[in-house]
Coordinates of C-alpha atoms and ligand atoms in Angstrom, one line a residue:
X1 CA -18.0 -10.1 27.2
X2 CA -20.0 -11.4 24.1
X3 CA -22.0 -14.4 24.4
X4 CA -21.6 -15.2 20.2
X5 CA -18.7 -16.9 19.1
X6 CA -16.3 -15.7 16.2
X7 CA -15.7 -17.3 13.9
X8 CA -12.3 -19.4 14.1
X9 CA -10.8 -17.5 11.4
X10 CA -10.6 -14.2 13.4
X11 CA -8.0 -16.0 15.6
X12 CA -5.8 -15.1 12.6
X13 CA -6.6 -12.1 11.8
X14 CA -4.8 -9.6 14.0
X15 CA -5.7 -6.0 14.3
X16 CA -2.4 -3.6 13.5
X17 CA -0.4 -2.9 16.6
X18 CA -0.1 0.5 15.4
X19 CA -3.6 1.4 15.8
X20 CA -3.3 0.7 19.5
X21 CA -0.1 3.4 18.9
X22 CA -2.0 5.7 17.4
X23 CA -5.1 6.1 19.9
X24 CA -2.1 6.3 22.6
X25 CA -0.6 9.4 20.8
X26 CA -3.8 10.9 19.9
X27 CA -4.9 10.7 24.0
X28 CA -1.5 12.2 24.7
X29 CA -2.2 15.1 21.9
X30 CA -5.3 15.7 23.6
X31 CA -4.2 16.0 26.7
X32 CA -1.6 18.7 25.5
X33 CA 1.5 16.8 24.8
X34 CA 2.8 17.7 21.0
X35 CA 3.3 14.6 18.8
X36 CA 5.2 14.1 15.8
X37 CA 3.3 11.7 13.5
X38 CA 5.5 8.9 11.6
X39 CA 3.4 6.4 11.7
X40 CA 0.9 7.1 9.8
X41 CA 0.9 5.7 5.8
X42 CA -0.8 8.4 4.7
X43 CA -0.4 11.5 2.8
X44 CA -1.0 14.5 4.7
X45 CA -2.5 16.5 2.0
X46 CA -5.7 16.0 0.8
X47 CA -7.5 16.1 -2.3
X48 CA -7.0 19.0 -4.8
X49 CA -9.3 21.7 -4.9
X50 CA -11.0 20.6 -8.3
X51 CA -11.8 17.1 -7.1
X52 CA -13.5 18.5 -3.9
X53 CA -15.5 20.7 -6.2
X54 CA -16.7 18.4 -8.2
X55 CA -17.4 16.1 -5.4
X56 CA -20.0 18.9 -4.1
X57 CA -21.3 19.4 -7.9
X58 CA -21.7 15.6 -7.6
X59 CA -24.1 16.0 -4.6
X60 CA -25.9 19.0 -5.5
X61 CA -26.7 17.5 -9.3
X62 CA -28.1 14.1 -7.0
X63 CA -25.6 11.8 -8.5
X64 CA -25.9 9.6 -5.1
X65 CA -27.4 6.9 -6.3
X66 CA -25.7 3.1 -7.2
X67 CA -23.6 2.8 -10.1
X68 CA -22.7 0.1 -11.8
X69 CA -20.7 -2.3 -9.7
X70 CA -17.7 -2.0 -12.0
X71 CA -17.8 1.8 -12.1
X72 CA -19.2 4.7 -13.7
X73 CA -18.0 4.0 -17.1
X74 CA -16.5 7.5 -17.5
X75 CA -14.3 6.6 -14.4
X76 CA -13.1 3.4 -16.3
X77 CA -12.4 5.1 -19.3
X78 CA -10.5 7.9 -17.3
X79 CA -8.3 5.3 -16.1
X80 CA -7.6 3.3 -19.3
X81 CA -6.5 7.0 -20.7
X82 CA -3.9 7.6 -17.2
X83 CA -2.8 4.1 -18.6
X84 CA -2.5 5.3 -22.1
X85 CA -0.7 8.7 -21.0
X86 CA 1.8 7.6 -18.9
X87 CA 2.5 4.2 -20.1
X88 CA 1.5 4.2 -23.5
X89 CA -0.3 1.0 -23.0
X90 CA -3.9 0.9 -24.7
X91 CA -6.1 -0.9 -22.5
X92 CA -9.7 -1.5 -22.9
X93 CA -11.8 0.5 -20.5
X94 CA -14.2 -2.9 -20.0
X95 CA -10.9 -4.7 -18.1
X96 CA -11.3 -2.0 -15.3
X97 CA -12.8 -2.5 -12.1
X98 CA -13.5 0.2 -9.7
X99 CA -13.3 -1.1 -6.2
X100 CA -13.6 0.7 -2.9
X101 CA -9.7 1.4 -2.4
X102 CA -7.4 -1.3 -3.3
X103 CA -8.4 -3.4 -0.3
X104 CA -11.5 -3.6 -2.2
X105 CA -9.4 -4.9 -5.4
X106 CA -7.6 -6.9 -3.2
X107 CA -10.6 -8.8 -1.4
X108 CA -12.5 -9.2 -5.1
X109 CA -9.5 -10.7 -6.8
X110 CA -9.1 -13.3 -3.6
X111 CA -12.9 -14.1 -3.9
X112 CA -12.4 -14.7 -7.3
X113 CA -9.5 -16.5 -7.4
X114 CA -8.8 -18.7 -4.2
X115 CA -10.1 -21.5 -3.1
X116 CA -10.3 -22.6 0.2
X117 CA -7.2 -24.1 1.5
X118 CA -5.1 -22.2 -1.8
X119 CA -2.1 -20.9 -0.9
X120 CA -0.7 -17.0 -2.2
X121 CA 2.8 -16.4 -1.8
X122 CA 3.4 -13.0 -0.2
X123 CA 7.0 -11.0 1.4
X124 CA 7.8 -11.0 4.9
X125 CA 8.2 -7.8 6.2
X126 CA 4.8 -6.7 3.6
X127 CA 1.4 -4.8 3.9
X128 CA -0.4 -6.6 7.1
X129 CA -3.9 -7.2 5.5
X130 CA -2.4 -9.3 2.9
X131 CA -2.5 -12.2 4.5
X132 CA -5.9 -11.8 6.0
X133 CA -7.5 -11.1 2.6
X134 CA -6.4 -14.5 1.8
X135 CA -8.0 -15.9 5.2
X136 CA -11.1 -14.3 4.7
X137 CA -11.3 -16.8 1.6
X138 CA -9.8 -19.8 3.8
X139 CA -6.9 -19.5 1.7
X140 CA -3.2 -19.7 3.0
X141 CA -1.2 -17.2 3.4
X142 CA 2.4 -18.0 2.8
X143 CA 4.7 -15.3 4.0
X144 CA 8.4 -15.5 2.7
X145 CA 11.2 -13.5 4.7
X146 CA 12.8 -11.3 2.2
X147 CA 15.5 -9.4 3.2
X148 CA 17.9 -6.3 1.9
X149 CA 20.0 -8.6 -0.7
X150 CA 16.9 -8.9 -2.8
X151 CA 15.8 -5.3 -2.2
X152 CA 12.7 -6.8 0.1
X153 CA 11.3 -8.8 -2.8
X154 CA 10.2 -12.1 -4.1
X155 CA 12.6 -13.7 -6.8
X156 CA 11.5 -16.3 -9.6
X157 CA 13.8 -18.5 -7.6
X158 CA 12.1 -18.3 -4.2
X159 CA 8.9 -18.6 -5.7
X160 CA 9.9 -21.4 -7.5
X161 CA 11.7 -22.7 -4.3
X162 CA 7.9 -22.1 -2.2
X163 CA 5.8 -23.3 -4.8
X164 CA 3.3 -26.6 -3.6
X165 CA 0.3 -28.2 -5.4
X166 CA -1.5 -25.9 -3.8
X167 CA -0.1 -22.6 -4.3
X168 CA -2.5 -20.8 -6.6
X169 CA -1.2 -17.3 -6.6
X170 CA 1.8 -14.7 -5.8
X171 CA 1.1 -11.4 -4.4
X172 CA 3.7 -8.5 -4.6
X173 CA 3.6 -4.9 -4.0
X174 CA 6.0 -2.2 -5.9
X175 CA 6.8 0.3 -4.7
X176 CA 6.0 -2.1 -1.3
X177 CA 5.1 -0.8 1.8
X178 CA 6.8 -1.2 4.6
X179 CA 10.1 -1.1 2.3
X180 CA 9.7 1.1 -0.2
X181 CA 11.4 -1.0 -2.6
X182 CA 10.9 -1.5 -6.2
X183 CA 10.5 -4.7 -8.4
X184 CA 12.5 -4.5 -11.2
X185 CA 11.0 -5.0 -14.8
X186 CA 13.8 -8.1 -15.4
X187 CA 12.5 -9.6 -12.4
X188 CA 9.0 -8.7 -12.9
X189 CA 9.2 -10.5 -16.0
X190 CA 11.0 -13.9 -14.0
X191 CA 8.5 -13.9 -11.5
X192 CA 5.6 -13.4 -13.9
X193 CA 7.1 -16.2 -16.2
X194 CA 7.6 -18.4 -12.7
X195 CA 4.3 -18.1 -11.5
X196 CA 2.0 -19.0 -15.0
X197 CA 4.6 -21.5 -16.5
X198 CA 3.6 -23.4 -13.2
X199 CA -0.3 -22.5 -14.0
X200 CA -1.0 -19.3 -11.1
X201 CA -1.9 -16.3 -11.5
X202 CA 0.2 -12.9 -10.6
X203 CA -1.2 -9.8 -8.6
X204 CA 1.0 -6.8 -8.4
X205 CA -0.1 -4.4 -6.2
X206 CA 0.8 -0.9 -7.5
X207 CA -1.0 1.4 -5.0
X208 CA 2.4 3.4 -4.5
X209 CA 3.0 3.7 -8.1
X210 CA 2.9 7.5 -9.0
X211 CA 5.2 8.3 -6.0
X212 CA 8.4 6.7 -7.4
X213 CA 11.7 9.2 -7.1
X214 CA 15.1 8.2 -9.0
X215 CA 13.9 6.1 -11.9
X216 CA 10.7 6.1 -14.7
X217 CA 7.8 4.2 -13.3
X218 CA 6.7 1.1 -15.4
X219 CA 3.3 -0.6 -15.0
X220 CA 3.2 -4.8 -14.7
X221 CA 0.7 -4.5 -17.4
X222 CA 3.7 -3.5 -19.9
X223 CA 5.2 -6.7 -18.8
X224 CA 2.2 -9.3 -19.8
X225 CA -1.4 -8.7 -20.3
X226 CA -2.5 -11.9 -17.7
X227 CA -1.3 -10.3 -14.5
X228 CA -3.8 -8.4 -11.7
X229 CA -3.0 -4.9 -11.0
X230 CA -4.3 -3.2 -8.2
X231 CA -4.1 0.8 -8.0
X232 CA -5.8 3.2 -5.6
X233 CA -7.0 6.8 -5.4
X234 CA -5.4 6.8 -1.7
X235 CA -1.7 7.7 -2.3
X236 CA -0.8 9.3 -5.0
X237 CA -4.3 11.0 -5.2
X238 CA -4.4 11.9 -1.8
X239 CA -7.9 10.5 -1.1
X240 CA -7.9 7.6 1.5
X241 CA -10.8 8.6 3.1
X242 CA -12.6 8.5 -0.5
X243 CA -12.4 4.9 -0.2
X244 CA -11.8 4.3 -4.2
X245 CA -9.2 2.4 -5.8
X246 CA -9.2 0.0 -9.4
X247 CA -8.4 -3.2 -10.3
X248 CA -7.1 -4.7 -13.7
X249 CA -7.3 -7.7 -14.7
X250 CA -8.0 -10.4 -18.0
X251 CA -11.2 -9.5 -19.8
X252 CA -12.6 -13.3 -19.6
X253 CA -12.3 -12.9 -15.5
X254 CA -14.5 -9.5 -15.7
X255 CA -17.9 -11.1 -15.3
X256 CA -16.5 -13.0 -12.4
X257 CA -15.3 -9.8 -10.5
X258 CA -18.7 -7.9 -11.7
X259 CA -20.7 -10.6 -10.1
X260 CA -18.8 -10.7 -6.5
X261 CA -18.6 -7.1 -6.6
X262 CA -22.5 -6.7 -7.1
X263 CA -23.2 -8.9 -4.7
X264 CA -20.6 -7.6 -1.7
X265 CA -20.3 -3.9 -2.7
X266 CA -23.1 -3.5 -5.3
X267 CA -21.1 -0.2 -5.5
X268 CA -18.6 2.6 -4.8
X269 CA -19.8 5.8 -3.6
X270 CA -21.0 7.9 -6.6
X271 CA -19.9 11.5 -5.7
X272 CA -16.6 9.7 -5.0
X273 CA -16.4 8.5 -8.7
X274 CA -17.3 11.8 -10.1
X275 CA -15.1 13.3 -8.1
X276 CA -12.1 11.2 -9.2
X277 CA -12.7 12.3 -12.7
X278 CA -10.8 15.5 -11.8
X279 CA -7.9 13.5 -10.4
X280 CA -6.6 13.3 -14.0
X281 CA -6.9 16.4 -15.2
X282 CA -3.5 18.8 -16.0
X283 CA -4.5 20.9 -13.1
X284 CA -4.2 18.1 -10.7
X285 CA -1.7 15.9 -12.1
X286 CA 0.6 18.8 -11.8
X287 CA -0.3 19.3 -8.4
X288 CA 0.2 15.2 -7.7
X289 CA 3.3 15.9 -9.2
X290 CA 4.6 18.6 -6.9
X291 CA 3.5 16.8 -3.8
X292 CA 6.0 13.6 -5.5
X293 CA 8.7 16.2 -5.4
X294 CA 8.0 17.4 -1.3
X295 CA 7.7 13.4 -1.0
X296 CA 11.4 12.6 -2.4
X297 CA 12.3 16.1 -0.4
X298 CA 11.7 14.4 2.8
X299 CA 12.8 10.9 1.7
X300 CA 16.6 12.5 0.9
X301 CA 15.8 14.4 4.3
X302 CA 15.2 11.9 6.3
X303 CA 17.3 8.9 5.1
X304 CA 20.9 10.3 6.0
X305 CA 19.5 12.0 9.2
X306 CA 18.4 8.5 10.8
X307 CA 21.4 7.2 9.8
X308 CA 23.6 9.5 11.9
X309 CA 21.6 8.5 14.9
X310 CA 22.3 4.8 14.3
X311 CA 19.5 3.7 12.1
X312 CA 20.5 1.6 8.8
X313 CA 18.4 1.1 5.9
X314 CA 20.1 -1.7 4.0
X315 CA 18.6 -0.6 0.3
X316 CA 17.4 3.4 -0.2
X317 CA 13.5 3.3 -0.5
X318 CA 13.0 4.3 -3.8
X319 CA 9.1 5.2 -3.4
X320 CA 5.5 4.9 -1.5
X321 CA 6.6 6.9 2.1
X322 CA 8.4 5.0 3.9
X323 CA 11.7 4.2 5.0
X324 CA 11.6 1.0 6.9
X325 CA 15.2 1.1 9.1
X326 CA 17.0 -1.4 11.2
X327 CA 17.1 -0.6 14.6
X328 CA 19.7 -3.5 15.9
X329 CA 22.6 -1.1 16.7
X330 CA 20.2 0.5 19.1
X331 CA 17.5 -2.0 20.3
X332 CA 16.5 -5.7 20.2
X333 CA 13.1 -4.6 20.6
X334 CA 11.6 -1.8 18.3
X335 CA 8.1 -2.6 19.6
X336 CA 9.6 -1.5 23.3
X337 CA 11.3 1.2 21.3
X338 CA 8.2 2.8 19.9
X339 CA 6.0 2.8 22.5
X340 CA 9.0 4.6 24.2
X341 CA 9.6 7.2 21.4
X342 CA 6.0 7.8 22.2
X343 CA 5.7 8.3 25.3
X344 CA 8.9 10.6 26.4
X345 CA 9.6 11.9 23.3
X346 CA 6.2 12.1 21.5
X347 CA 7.6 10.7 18.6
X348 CA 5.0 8.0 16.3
X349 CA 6.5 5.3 14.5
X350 CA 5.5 2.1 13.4
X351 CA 7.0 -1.3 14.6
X352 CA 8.3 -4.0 12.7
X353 CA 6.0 -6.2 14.1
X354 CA 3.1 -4.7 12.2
X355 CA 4.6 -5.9 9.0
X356 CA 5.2 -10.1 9.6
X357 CA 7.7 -11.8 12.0
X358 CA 11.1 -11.8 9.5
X359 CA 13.3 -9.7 12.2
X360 CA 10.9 -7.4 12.9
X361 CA 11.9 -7.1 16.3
X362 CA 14.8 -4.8 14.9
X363 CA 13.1 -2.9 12.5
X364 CA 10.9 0.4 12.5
X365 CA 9.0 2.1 10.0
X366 CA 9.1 5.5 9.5
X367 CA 6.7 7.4 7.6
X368 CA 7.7 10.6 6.0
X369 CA 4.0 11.7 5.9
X370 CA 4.5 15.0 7.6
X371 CA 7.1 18.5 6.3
X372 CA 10.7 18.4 6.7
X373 CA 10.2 20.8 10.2
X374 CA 8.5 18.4 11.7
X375 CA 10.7 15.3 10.8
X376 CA 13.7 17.3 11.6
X377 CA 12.2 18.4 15.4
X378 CA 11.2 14.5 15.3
X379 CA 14.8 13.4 14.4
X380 CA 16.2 15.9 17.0
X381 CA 14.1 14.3 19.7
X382 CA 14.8 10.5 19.0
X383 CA 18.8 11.6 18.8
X384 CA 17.6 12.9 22.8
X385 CA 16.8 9.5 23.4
X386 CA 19.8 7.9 22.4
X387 CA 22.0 10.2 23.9
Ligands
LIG401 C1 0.6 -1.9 -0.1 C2 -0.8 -1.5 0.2 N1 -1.8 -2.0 -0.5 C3 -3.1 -1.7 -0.2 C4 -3.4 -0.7 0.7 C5 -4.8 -0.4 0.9 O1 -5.1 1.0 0.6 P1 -6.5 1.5 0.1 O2 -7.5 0.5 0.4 O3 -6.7 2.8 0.8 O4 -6.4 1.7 -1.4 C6 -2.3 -0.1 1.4 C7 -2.6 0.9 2.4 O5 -1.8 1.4 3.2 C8 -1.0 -0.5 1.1 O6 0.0 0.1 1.8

């Protein structure tokens, strides 16, 4: 055992229970057992072809060295013009911060923006780091159990309802992970009007964005030009391991973020940046656009197929890759439940518990990151276990 002491904040920060899941399947995989992966929140293809090539041209001209902690400007400028494209929203390239994934957006806007002892108002079940990115800035976390009648968000009126003296931000996610929920643009607009009519600041987090199925996708920044959004190159890319993601935020809160991100980062990886360039071209937005169609595939798959068994999902996940599915009619305890999928049926899933404490004992998520033949052998052996 360690002689140093951790710091007291680490008592907080828990690692994800799903990790522990995950080495336990891998060991089983290599000791011959055959595993179905639905735990896993990410995509199972990888970059396109032309962003792998131009990582290697990256390497091979020797642009490895630092960039400018915001970005290679041509990356910034790529991203104003998705912006422009899809959204028709002109934004200036100089309110775009490349970060190292969104978790590097996330732990830059916190730095900037909370104070110790701050609280950010966040959903219960919602993406697990969350909360610690606020403890990492002795803020407080302020989890709020959402449920299927909201669609597994925040309202103007529960933020209204949570807000204290010392609640300096609200943090939402849409499409949101574990749910796969959407915010609409009405309420959006109520939250965003909740939130800075009581002086805070908004941070939408719109990492799943590209992979939305039944409706037109709508950035926050249509909705008012003071909110924080986060975006990655992880999902809808396809490069998690790239470790590159943006931020966007006011242009009089740039120098802030420029300074903490020199100082913690001093910068992404360079070939990753050039690489990422490629992302937007036709060739691979058509290919990003394909893999959104296999995504909603699986979705419509999957959905009425867990159902039968005796799953429900309350509200239909309308993006990310997830459908996160109430396990009451079967178990009290899906974290029993998935260590037991695992282990005599070799089936990976994600417990509720990973994603807060609002009645995540009877909840799983399921992650349709692998083809429909796999799901559908995955589906056939949890309906073993039941029966
Ligand atoms: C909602 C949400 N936000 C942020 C992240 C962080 O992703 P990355 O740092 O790879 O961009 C994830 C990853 O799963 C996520 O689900």
């Amino acid at each position: 055992m360690s002689t140093f002491k951790v710091a007291q904040r680490m008592e907080r920060i828990v690692p994800f229970y799903v990790m522990d899941l995950l080495a336990r399947a891998k060991k089983l995989e290599a000791a011959g057992r055959s595993i179905i992966h639905m735990e896993v929140g990410e995509p199972d293809f990888t970059a396109p072809r032309a962003v792998i090539d131009a990582a290697q041209a990256a390497l091979a001209e020797g642009k490895t060295g630092y960039t400018p902690a915001t970005g290679i400007p041509e990356l910034r400028q790529a991203i104003a013009g998705h912006y422009r494209d899809r959204f028709g929203l002109p934004l200036e390239p100089r309110r775009i911060v490349v970060t190292p994934g969104s978790s590097g957006a996330l732990q830059l806007l916190m730095g900037v923006l909370i104070n110790p002892g701050q609280q950010v108002l966040m959903t219960d079940p919602g993406y697990p780091c969350n909360k610690n990115f606020v403890e990492f800035v002795s803020g407080e976390p302020v989890s709020l159990p959402v449920g299927p009648d909201t669609d597994y968000q925040l309202t103007a009126e529960m933020v209204a309802k949570a807000w204290t003296e010392r609640t300096r931000a609200v943090l939402v996610a849409s499409p949101a992970n574990p749910t796969g929920t959407l915010l609409s643009r009405q309420e959006l607009e109520q939250i965003y009007r909740a939130v800075r009519s009581r002086g805070g600041v908004l941070i939408v987090d719109e990492i799943y964005q590209g992979l939305i199925y039944d409706q037109e996708p709508f950035s926050a920044l249509e909705v008012a030009d003071d909110i924080f959004v986060i975006n990655s190159f992880s999902k809808y890319f396809g490069m998690t391991g790239w470790r590159l993601g943006w931020l966007v935020a006011p242009a009089d809160c740039i120098d802030s973020i420029d300074c903490l991100a020199q100082n913690i980062f001093l910068s992404c990886s360079a070939p990753a940046q050039y690489a990422a360039l490629q992302a937007f071209s036709p060739e691979c937005l058509a290919i990003f656009e394909q893999r959104r169609q296999i995504f909603r595939q699986r979705r419509d798959f999957l959905l009425p197929a867990l159902q039968q068994i005796g799953f429900s999902v309350a509200v239909a996940p309308q993006g990310a890759f997830y459908l996160y599915a109430d396990c009451s009619a079967l178990t009290d305890d899906s974290f029993r439940l998935a260590y037991d999928l695992l282990d005599t049926q070799g089936v990976a899933v994600t417990p509720g518990k990973d994603f807060g404490c609002n009645r995540s004992a009877h909840h799983i998520r399921f992650a349709y990151t692998t083809d429909v033949d796999r799901m559908s052998e995955g589906v056939e052996r949890i309906r073993r276990y039941f029966s």
